[in-house]
């Protein structure tokens, strides 16, 4: 007869499992962990699979019912979003730990490792670890859907300036780029006399309007149009339109002020030259060097127009010039410019060099003009001024010629211009040669005016070598110290060419 060995006696303080007979420490269920798990599954009712929706256009995840949030892979925000989907099922257990299991970024899978506890038979606490897998499904969000449907904007800012030259717009473009005001725009459209900025929210459009009013002299109007109305939730959907009108005055314009406005500015002459347009209009009297600034509110109360078209500039040659060091101030005269020099000059048109006809004028450019120099100006003696205030002026108070700026060799300045500017990405209409000429005028203004240059980001153009100053013709230039390096990313992680950091 064969005797079977007797079962081993349990160790001191241990009991036998009621299911399999394995010695275990005493517990309320009198079962080992294996048998207890076979009898009770604390993860029952918790879904092991789920779905999250991801918009590939804007790279956001859907947080039900209708919120789209930006989440990085394996971030706290994404973990919270996934746990909210099984929050109701987790209410019956206690969540101890949660974390991501690494998956291939392109696998469209998210795996969560969860550790939960629950009280089971006779008060025994069971802890279990399990994995929940989420499938990432692509779904276009409402904002991206509106963009694809060409019905994407909720607010538009229409910026207009009723003038031929676009110098103010070129300056405004650089300010927008410097302060990165274009980041929230959905689309920028260029039309004949301005720009349209489209936004997905009214708040972003209002921010742009506030920026424009602080940057350039302008006025604005707002309107809105009802698109839809939900009578059950009392929700209205509007499209807002902001119209911003910039004053129709540009740099180098000759203007004629009203008598009342000229008197309020310190008894200035009515015929003035606009030397700069920033948040205000900067004017100078070429006969006395008296300067004044006019903001947008003052302009709209006392409006005035430019007397000449930029294409009416004529080229003159300086025959003789005498600088006036002391000029007696009139009664109630305002401040004078310290950056200009008053001079009296005799000039002759380059188109009339075969005649003896000369013009006498006072100019504010005495610090840069010498006999024999070429200079651009407007001929008031041989033109018909179609202006309300100019027609009422005493003809003796109207100068024969107003000189605007010194003439340099434009082609030579373009060849040695070793800097460049950024441009806004926008939908353009057909550009012509006149636009290119106006842009070159703006670049020359930057070289000549340090005050405007401080508000513009200028980047070095490495394609053009730096020339020596031995053959310098005296044209203004921008120093290397004022230029920024144009940063690029040569290659991205996939080995392809990267985009520019600054756009």
XYZ file of C-alpha atoms in Angstrom:
503
model
C 0.000 0.000 0.000
C 1.294 3.355 -0.966
C 1.032 6.170 1.540
C 0.593 9.700 0.374
C 2.516 12.323 2.276
C 0.405 14.331 4.639
C -0.177 18.012 3.687
C 2.254 20.395 5.216
C 1.080 22.003 8.340
C 0.480 25.741 8.011
C 3.090 28.029 9.460
C 2.495 29.661 12.756
C -0.137 32.404 12.296
C -1.186 31.270 8.777
C -4.398 29.657 7.548
C -5.278 27.559 4.530
C -7.066 29.095 1.543
C -10.639 27.868 1.490
C -10.444 27.285 -2.250
C -7.002 25.859 -3.023
C -5.543 25.088 0.431
C -2.450 27.249 0.097
C -1.170 28.649 3.418
C -1.878 32.372 3.559
C -1.904 35.093 6.193
C -5.370 35.444 7.652
C -7.728 37.824 5.821
C -11.461 38.522 6.011
C -12.186 36.480 2.856
C -10.036 33.463 3.884
C -8.835 33.268 0.272
C -5.532 33.759 -1.457
C -5.112 36.590 -3.928
C -5.361 34.291 -6.974
C -8.630 32.741 -5.876
C -9.994 36.112 -4.800
C -9.307 37.569 -8.243
C -10.913 34.531 -9.850
C -14.024 35.075 -7.772
C -14.201 38.909 -7.960
C -13.154 41.314 -10.776
C -13.140 44.874 -9.401
C -12.607 46.317 -12.909
C -15.905 44.889 -14.102
C -17.991 47.645 -15.630
C -15.003 49.857 -16.437
C -14.579 50.114 -20.241
C -11.206 48.870 -21.484
C -11.515 50.705 -24.806
C -12.585 54.210 -25.730
C -12.423 56.896 -28.386
C -11.014 60.427 -28.436
C -11.532 62.862 -31.288
C -8.639 64.846 -32.729
C -8.693 67.721 -35.257
C -5.719 67.425 -37.600
C -5.998 71.026 -38.829
C -5.613 72.812 -35.485
C -4.237 69.791 -33.521
C -6.799 69.984 -30.735
C -8.741 67.289 -28.852
C -12.484 67.321 -28.243
C -13.558 67.678 -24.642
C -17.264 66.823 -24.613
C -19.712 68.267 -25.196
C -18.244 70.912 -27.507
C -14.912 72.261 -26.247
C -11.686 71.773 -28.183
C -8.481 72.005 -26.136
C -4.788 71.954 -27.022
C -2.986 68.960 -25.465
C 0.498 67.561 -25.966
C 1.055 63.805 -26.047
C 1.378 62.241 -22.557
C 0.536 65.576 -20.921
C -1.490 66.126 -17.766
C -4.225 67.785 -19.807
C -4.582 64.783 -22.126
C -4.567 62.384 -19.152
C -7.365 64.354 -17.501
C -9.355 64.355 -20.748
C -9.073 60.544 -21.049
C -10.008 59.921 -17.397
C -13.112 62.098 -17.739
C -14.449 59.687 -20.353
C -14.556 56.839 -17.772
C -15.218 59.001 -14.727
C -18.678 57.518 -14.112
C -17.321 53.940 -14.159
C -14.472 54.810 -11.794
C -16.899 56.063 -9.154
C -17.311 52.506 -7.775
C -13.591 52.015 -7.197
C -10.765 54.137 -5.802
C -8.196 55.312 -8.347
C -4.670 54.949 -6.957
C -2.453 55.699 -9.964
C -2.778 56.566 -13.640
C -0.206 57.066 -16.384
C 0.487 56.635 -20.079
C 2.054 53.594 -21.703
C 4.283 54.669 -24.585
C 2.798 54.149 -28.042
C 4.024 55.102 -31.470
C 2.979 58.751 -32.114
C 1.479 57.789 -35.494
C -0.349 54.690 -34.240
C -3.562 56.564 -33.425
C -3.602 54.800 -30.056
C -3.414 56.056 -26.472
C -2.893 53.536 -23.639
C -3.511 54.307 -19.973
C -2.258 52.130 -17.120
C -4.635 52.448 -14.161
C -4.302 51.126 -10.606
C -7.561 50.834 -8.634
C -8.669 49.471 -5.229
C -12.001 48.196 -4.007
C -13.378 46.592 -0.879
C -14.645 43.089 -1.629
C -15.753 40.023 0.405
C -15.963 40.588 4.173
C -14.094 43.919 3.994
C -11.014 42.678 2.136
C -9.411 45.410 -0.054
C -8.311 44.214 -3.488
C -5.924 46.211 -5.725
C -5.735 45.634 -9.469
C -3.793 47.085 -12.425
C -5.326 47.189 -15.910
C -4.917 49.003 -19.257
C -7.447 51.181 -21.071
C -6.841 51.747 -24.773
C -8.193 54.789 -26.629
C -8.501 55.013 -30.396
C -7.756 58.507 -31.770
C -10.314 59.348 -34.442
C -9.982 62.343 -36.743
C -12.792 64.865 -36.617
C -12.738 68.416 -37.930
C -13.598 71.010 -35.298
C -16.195 73.689 -35.907
C -13.655 76.461 -36.438
C -11.688 74.497 -39.028
C -14.915 73.415 -40.693
C -15.928 77.047 -41.124
C -12.546 77.811 -42.644
C -12.874 74.968 -45.143
C -16.398 76.099 -45.960
C -15.148 79.633 -46.694
C -17.464 80.943 -43.997
C -14.794 81.149 -41.380
C -14.705 84.713 -40.110
C -16.820 86.281 -37.422
C -15.186 89.718 -37.504
C -13.358 91.733 -40.131
C -11.272 94.898 -39.777
C -11.312 96.994 -42.957
C -8.398 99.439 -42.994
C -8.664 102.175 -45.618
C -6.712 105.272 -46.620
C -8.004 107.475 -49.419
C -4.657 108.362 -50.890
C -2.585 107.320 -53.882
C 0.674 106.586 -52.098
C 0.914 103.612 -49.681
C 3.766 104.817 -47.465
C 1.579 104.783 -44.366
C 0.456 101.218 -45.108
C 4.031 100.015 -45.544
C 4.921 101.562 -42.203
C 1.817 100.060 -40.579
C 2.703 96.625 -41.957
C 6.094 96.719 -40.238
C 4.520 97.746 -36.928
C 2.076 94.828 -37.129
C 4.949 92.425 -37.786
C 7.063 93.824 -34.953
C 4.275 93.545 -32.387
C 3.047 90.219 -33.883
C -0.529 91.475 -34.228
C -1.035 89.230 -37.275
C -0.893 85.939 -35.341
C -4.647 85.733 -34.698
C -5.673 86.648 -38.230
C -7.321 83.959 -40.329
C -6.726 85.759 -43.591
C -5.341 89.080 -44.825
C -6.668 90.409 -48.113
C -5.116 93.322 -49.968
C -7.390 95.519 -52.051
C -6.871 98.741 -53.952
C -7.022 101.248 -51.100
C -6.359 99.151 -48.011
C -6.265 95.810 -46.211
C -8.898 93.489 -44.758
C -8.065 91.459 -41.626
C -10.350 88.496 -40.900
C -10.738 87.053 -37.384
C -12.557 84.151 -35.742
C -13.668 86.261 -32.771
C -14.778 89.815 -32.192
C -12.275 90.257 -29.349
C -9.269 89.727 -31.654
C -10.679 92.241 -34.128
C -11.250 94.805 -31.377
C -7.642 94.349 -30.267
C -6.439 95.174 -33.784
C -8.662 98.282 -33.920
C -7.266 99.512 -30.610
C -3.731 98.967 -31.902
C -4.426 100.915 -35.093
C -5.888 103.861 -33.205
C -2.765 104.031 -31.028
C -0.388 103.656 -33.988
C -1.694 105.847 -36.810
C -4.099 108.830 -36.791
C -7.419 107.287 -37.698
C -11.092 106.932 -36.848
C -13.231 103.810 -36.690
C -16.821 102.646 -36.947
C -18.332 99.316 -35.936
C -21.360 97.435 -37.241
C -22.725 93.925 -36.970
C -25.046 91.697 -38.966
C -27.244 88.954 -37.517
C -26.445 85.550 -39.025
C -28.558 83.167 -36.953
C -30.663 83.049 -33.789
C -31.503 80.062 -31.603
C -34.901 80.862 -30.043
C -34.604 78.013 -27.525
C -31.269 78.991 -25.988
C -31.532 82.696 -26.894
C -28.115 82.600 -28.617
C -27.381 85.146 -31.356
C -24.666 84.707 -33.983
C -23.316 87.967 -35.424
C -20.685 88.942 -37.950
C -18.944 92.161 -36.928
C -17.324 94.684 -39.245
C -14.887 97.351 -38.073
C -14.090 100.142 -40.517
C -10.853 102.042 -39.805
C -10.079 105.114 -41.910
C -6.525 106.450 -41.794
C -5.993 110.153 -42.438
C -5.323 110.728 -46.174
C -1.930 112.356 -45.556
C 1.418 110.676 -46.252
C 5.028 111.622 -45.785
C 6.366 114.277 -48.225
C 2.888 115.657 -48.912
C 2.423 119.426 -49.237
C -0.736 120.477 -47.400
C -2.693 123.673 -46.918
C -4.107 124.164 -43.433
C -7.221 126.086 -42.607
C -6.549 129.582 -41.168
C -8.080 128.597 -37.837
C -5.933 125.456 -37.522
C -2.741 127.267 -38.590
C -3.362 129.938 -35.971
C -3.982 127.366 -33.226
C -0.637 125.695 -34.058
C 1.356 128.830 -33.267
C 0.590 131.046 -36.272
C 2.171 128.620 -38.721
C 2.106 129.199 -42.423
C -0.827 127.489 -44.097
C 1.482 125.814 -46.641
C 3.368 123.054 -44.785
C 5.244 119.844 -45.560
C 4.434 116.518 -43.895
C 7.788 115.102 -42.773
C 6.475 112.028 -40.954
C 3.285 110.126 -40.087
C 3.351 108.083 -36.882
C 0.602 108.245 -34.263
C 0.341 111.913 -35.278
C 0.928 113.971 -38.423
C 4.260 115.810 -38.187
C 4.291 119.094 -40.136
C 7.046 121.627 -40.768
C 6.862 125.157 -42.128
C 9.631 125.334 -44.794
C 9.927 129.121 -44.348
C 10.413 129.233 -40.560
C 11.248 125.613 -39.507
C 8.270 125.750 -37.150
C 6.963 122.248 -36.420
C 3.623 120.935 -35.194
C 1.929 117.614 -34.534
C -1.707 116.932 -35.380
C -3.482 113.905 -33.919
C -6.420 112.111 -35.467
C -9.116 113.928 -33.499
C -7.736 117.340 -34.463
C -7.503 116.341 -38.112
C -11.112 115.170 -38.348
C -12.267 118.418 -36.732
C -10.198 120.507 -39.165
C -9.594 118.293 -42.225
C -7.172 119.235 -45.001
C -5.889 117.522 -48.130
C -2.649 117.087 -50.005
C -2.123 119.669 -52.736
C -0.146 117.436 -55.102
C 0.014 113.922 -56.402
C 3.386 112.156 -55.779
C 3.854 111.777 -59.535
C 3.824 115.570 -59.850
C 7.232 115.813 -58.163
C 9.669 117.657 -60.400
C 13.457 117.629 -60.310
C 15.298 120.872 -59.608
C 18.958 121.767 -59.500
C 20.370 124.031 -56.797
C 21.950 127.074 -58.443
C 22.777 128.937 -55.230
C 21.913 128.452 -51.564
C 22.404 130.610 -48.452
C 21.784 129.236 -44.984
C 19.819 131.441 -42.626
C 21.234 131.085 -39.117
C 18.873 133.407 -37.326
C 15.226 133.898 -38.096
C 13.097 136.187 -35.986
C 10.155 134.421 -34.412
C 6.697 135.774 -35.004
C 4.178 136.509 -32.307
C 2.945 133.320 -30.639
C 5.243 131.107 -32.732
C 5.655 127.501 -31.662
C 8.667 125.199 -31.457
C 11.219 124.925 -34.247
C 12.993 121.872 -35.594
C 16.566 121.243 -34.467
C 17.198 118.600 -37.132
C 16.697 120.926 -40.104
C 18.473 124.040 -41.306
C 16.676 126.990 -42.828
C 18.085 128.175 -46.175
C 17.227 130.430 -49.092
C 17.867 128.878 -52.485
C 17.740 129.683 -56.184
C 16.700 126.622 -58.168
C 16.062 125.741 -61.778
C 14.097 122.859 -63.263
C 16.246 120.224 -64.912
C 13.723 120.258 -67.758
C 14.391 123.990 -68.298
C 18.173 124.060 -68.241
C 18.199 125.666 -71.704
C 16.378 128.714 -70.278
C 17.313 131.345 -67.726
C 14.172 130.892 -65.659
C 14.992 130.438 -61.965
C 12.861 130.155 -58.832
C 13.510 131.534 -55.377
C 12.351 129.587 -52.347
C 12.922 128.965 -48.654
C 13.647 125.382 -47.670
C 14.106 123.299 -44.540
C 16.760 121.128 -46.246
C 19.655 123.530 -45.843
C 21.682 120.946 -43.881
C 21.986 118.538 -46.830
C 21.774 120.761 -49.948
C 24.702 122.342 -51.765
C 25.015 124.143 -55.114
C 24.748 121.636 -57.948
C 22.658 119.087 -56.008
C 19.477 117.643 -57.455
C 16.339 117.905 -55.394
C 12.689 116.969 -55.811
C 9.981 119.540 -55.245
C 6.607 120.888 -56.275
C 6.074 123.858 -58.561
C 3.306 126.027 -57.090
C 3.944 128.988 -59.403
C 2.801 127.213 -62.571
C -0.017 125.009 -61.307
C -3.711 125.318 -60.597
C -4.366 124.662 -56.929
C -7.778 123.100 -56.542
C -8.005 123.449 -52.779
C -10.572 125.183 -50.592
C -8.056 126.962 -48.362
C -5.314 127.595 -50.938
C -7.707 129.423 -53.264
C -8.547 131.891 -50.483
C -4.922 132.637 -49.565
C -3.096 135.796 -50.511
C -0.981 134.880 -53.592
C 2.006 136.628 -52.023
C 1.971 134.122 -49.153
C 2.132 131.115 -51.500
C 5.748 130.083 -52.287
C 6.790 129.488 -55.904
C 8.517 126.162 -55.137
C 8.448 123.776 -52.164
C 11.463 121.456 -51.987
C 10.747 118.001 -50.560
C 13.848 115.796 -50.577
C 17.302 115.464 -52.066
C 17.694 113.274 -55.149
C 20.142 110.366 -55.178
C 20.925 107.649 -57.705
C 18.123 105.151 -56.989
C 19.628 102.197 -58.893
C 22.890 102.566 -56.989
C 21.080 102.687 -53.658
C 19.206 99.492 -54.517
C 22.368 97.617 -55.482
C 24.171 98.283 -52.219
C 21.141 97.944 -49.909
C 22.320 95.099 -47.676
C 19.152 94.855 -45.595
C 15.557 93.764 -46.059
C 12.147 93.778 -44.410
C 9.570 91.102 -43.667
C 6.154 91.178 -45.293
C 2.708 90.014 -44.241
C 1.373 86.929 -45.988
C -1.763 88.165 -47.723
C -3.965 87.622 -50.736
C -2.733 90.181 -53.229
C -4.378 91.759 -56.184
C -2.329 92.237 -59.326
C 0.684 94.390 -58.487
C 2.051 96.926 -60.913
C 5.265 98.883 -61.322
C 3.825 101.816 -59.388
C 3.556 99.646 -56.250
C 7.220 98.702 -56.593
C 8.185 102.349 -56.966
C 6.202 103.275 -53.853
C 7.853 100.466 -51.897
C 11.299 101.711 -52.934
C 10.262 105.199 -51.758
C 9.390 103.722 -48.373
C 12.755 101.941 -48.114
C 14.524 105.207 -48.908
C 12.479 106.956 -46.220
C 13.718 104.391 -43.687
C 17.298 105.146 -44.658
C 16.743 108.874 -44.309
C 14.626 108.994 -41.136
C 16.055 107.471 -37.972
C 12.874 108.138 -35.982
C 10.741 105.853 -38.161
C 13.545 103.293 -38.301
C 13.376 102.718 -34.545
C 9.872 101.246 -34.875
C 10.790 98.786 -37.646
C 12.612 95.446 -37.507
C 15.360 95.588 -40.153
C 17.146 92.367 -41.105
C 20.523 91.953 -42.659
C 20.544 90.588 -46.197
C 23.492 88.198 -46.344
C 23.179 87.854 -50.136
C 24.496 91.388 -50.661
C 28.088 92.044 -49.527
C 28.946 95.085 -47.466
C 30.564 97.750 -49.634
C 33.267 100.124 -48.541
C 32.518 103.797 -48.090
C 35.312 104.974 -50.397
C 32.901 105.609 -53.268
C 30.092 106.895 -51.090
C 27.956 109.512 -52.847
C 26.498 110.815 -49.577
C 23.226 108.870 -49.724
C 21.869 107.908 -46.264
C 22.555 104.328 -45.220
C 21.567 102.042 -42.359
C 24.408 100.850 -40.145
C 24.975 97.173 -39.358
C 24.356 97.895 -35.668
C 20.690 98.641 -36.476
C 20.124 95.352 -38.308
C 18.894 92.050 -36.895
C 20.081 88.640 -37.982
C 17.526 86.776 -40.074
C 17.245 83.437 -38.246
C 16.418 80.230 -40.113
C 16.053 76.554 -39.257
C 18.137 74.678 -41.824
C 16.522 71.265 -41.310
C 13.691 69.915 -39.262
C 13.413 66.528 -37.553
C 12.383 64.781 -40.762
C 15.377 66.074 -42.699
C 13.420 68.563 -44.776
C 13.920 72.250 -44.987
C 12.414 74.140 -42.104
C 10.399 77.332 -42.208
C 11.638 80.715 -41.169
C 11.364 81.473 -37.487
C 10.287 85.050 -38.133
C 7.528 85.473 -40.665
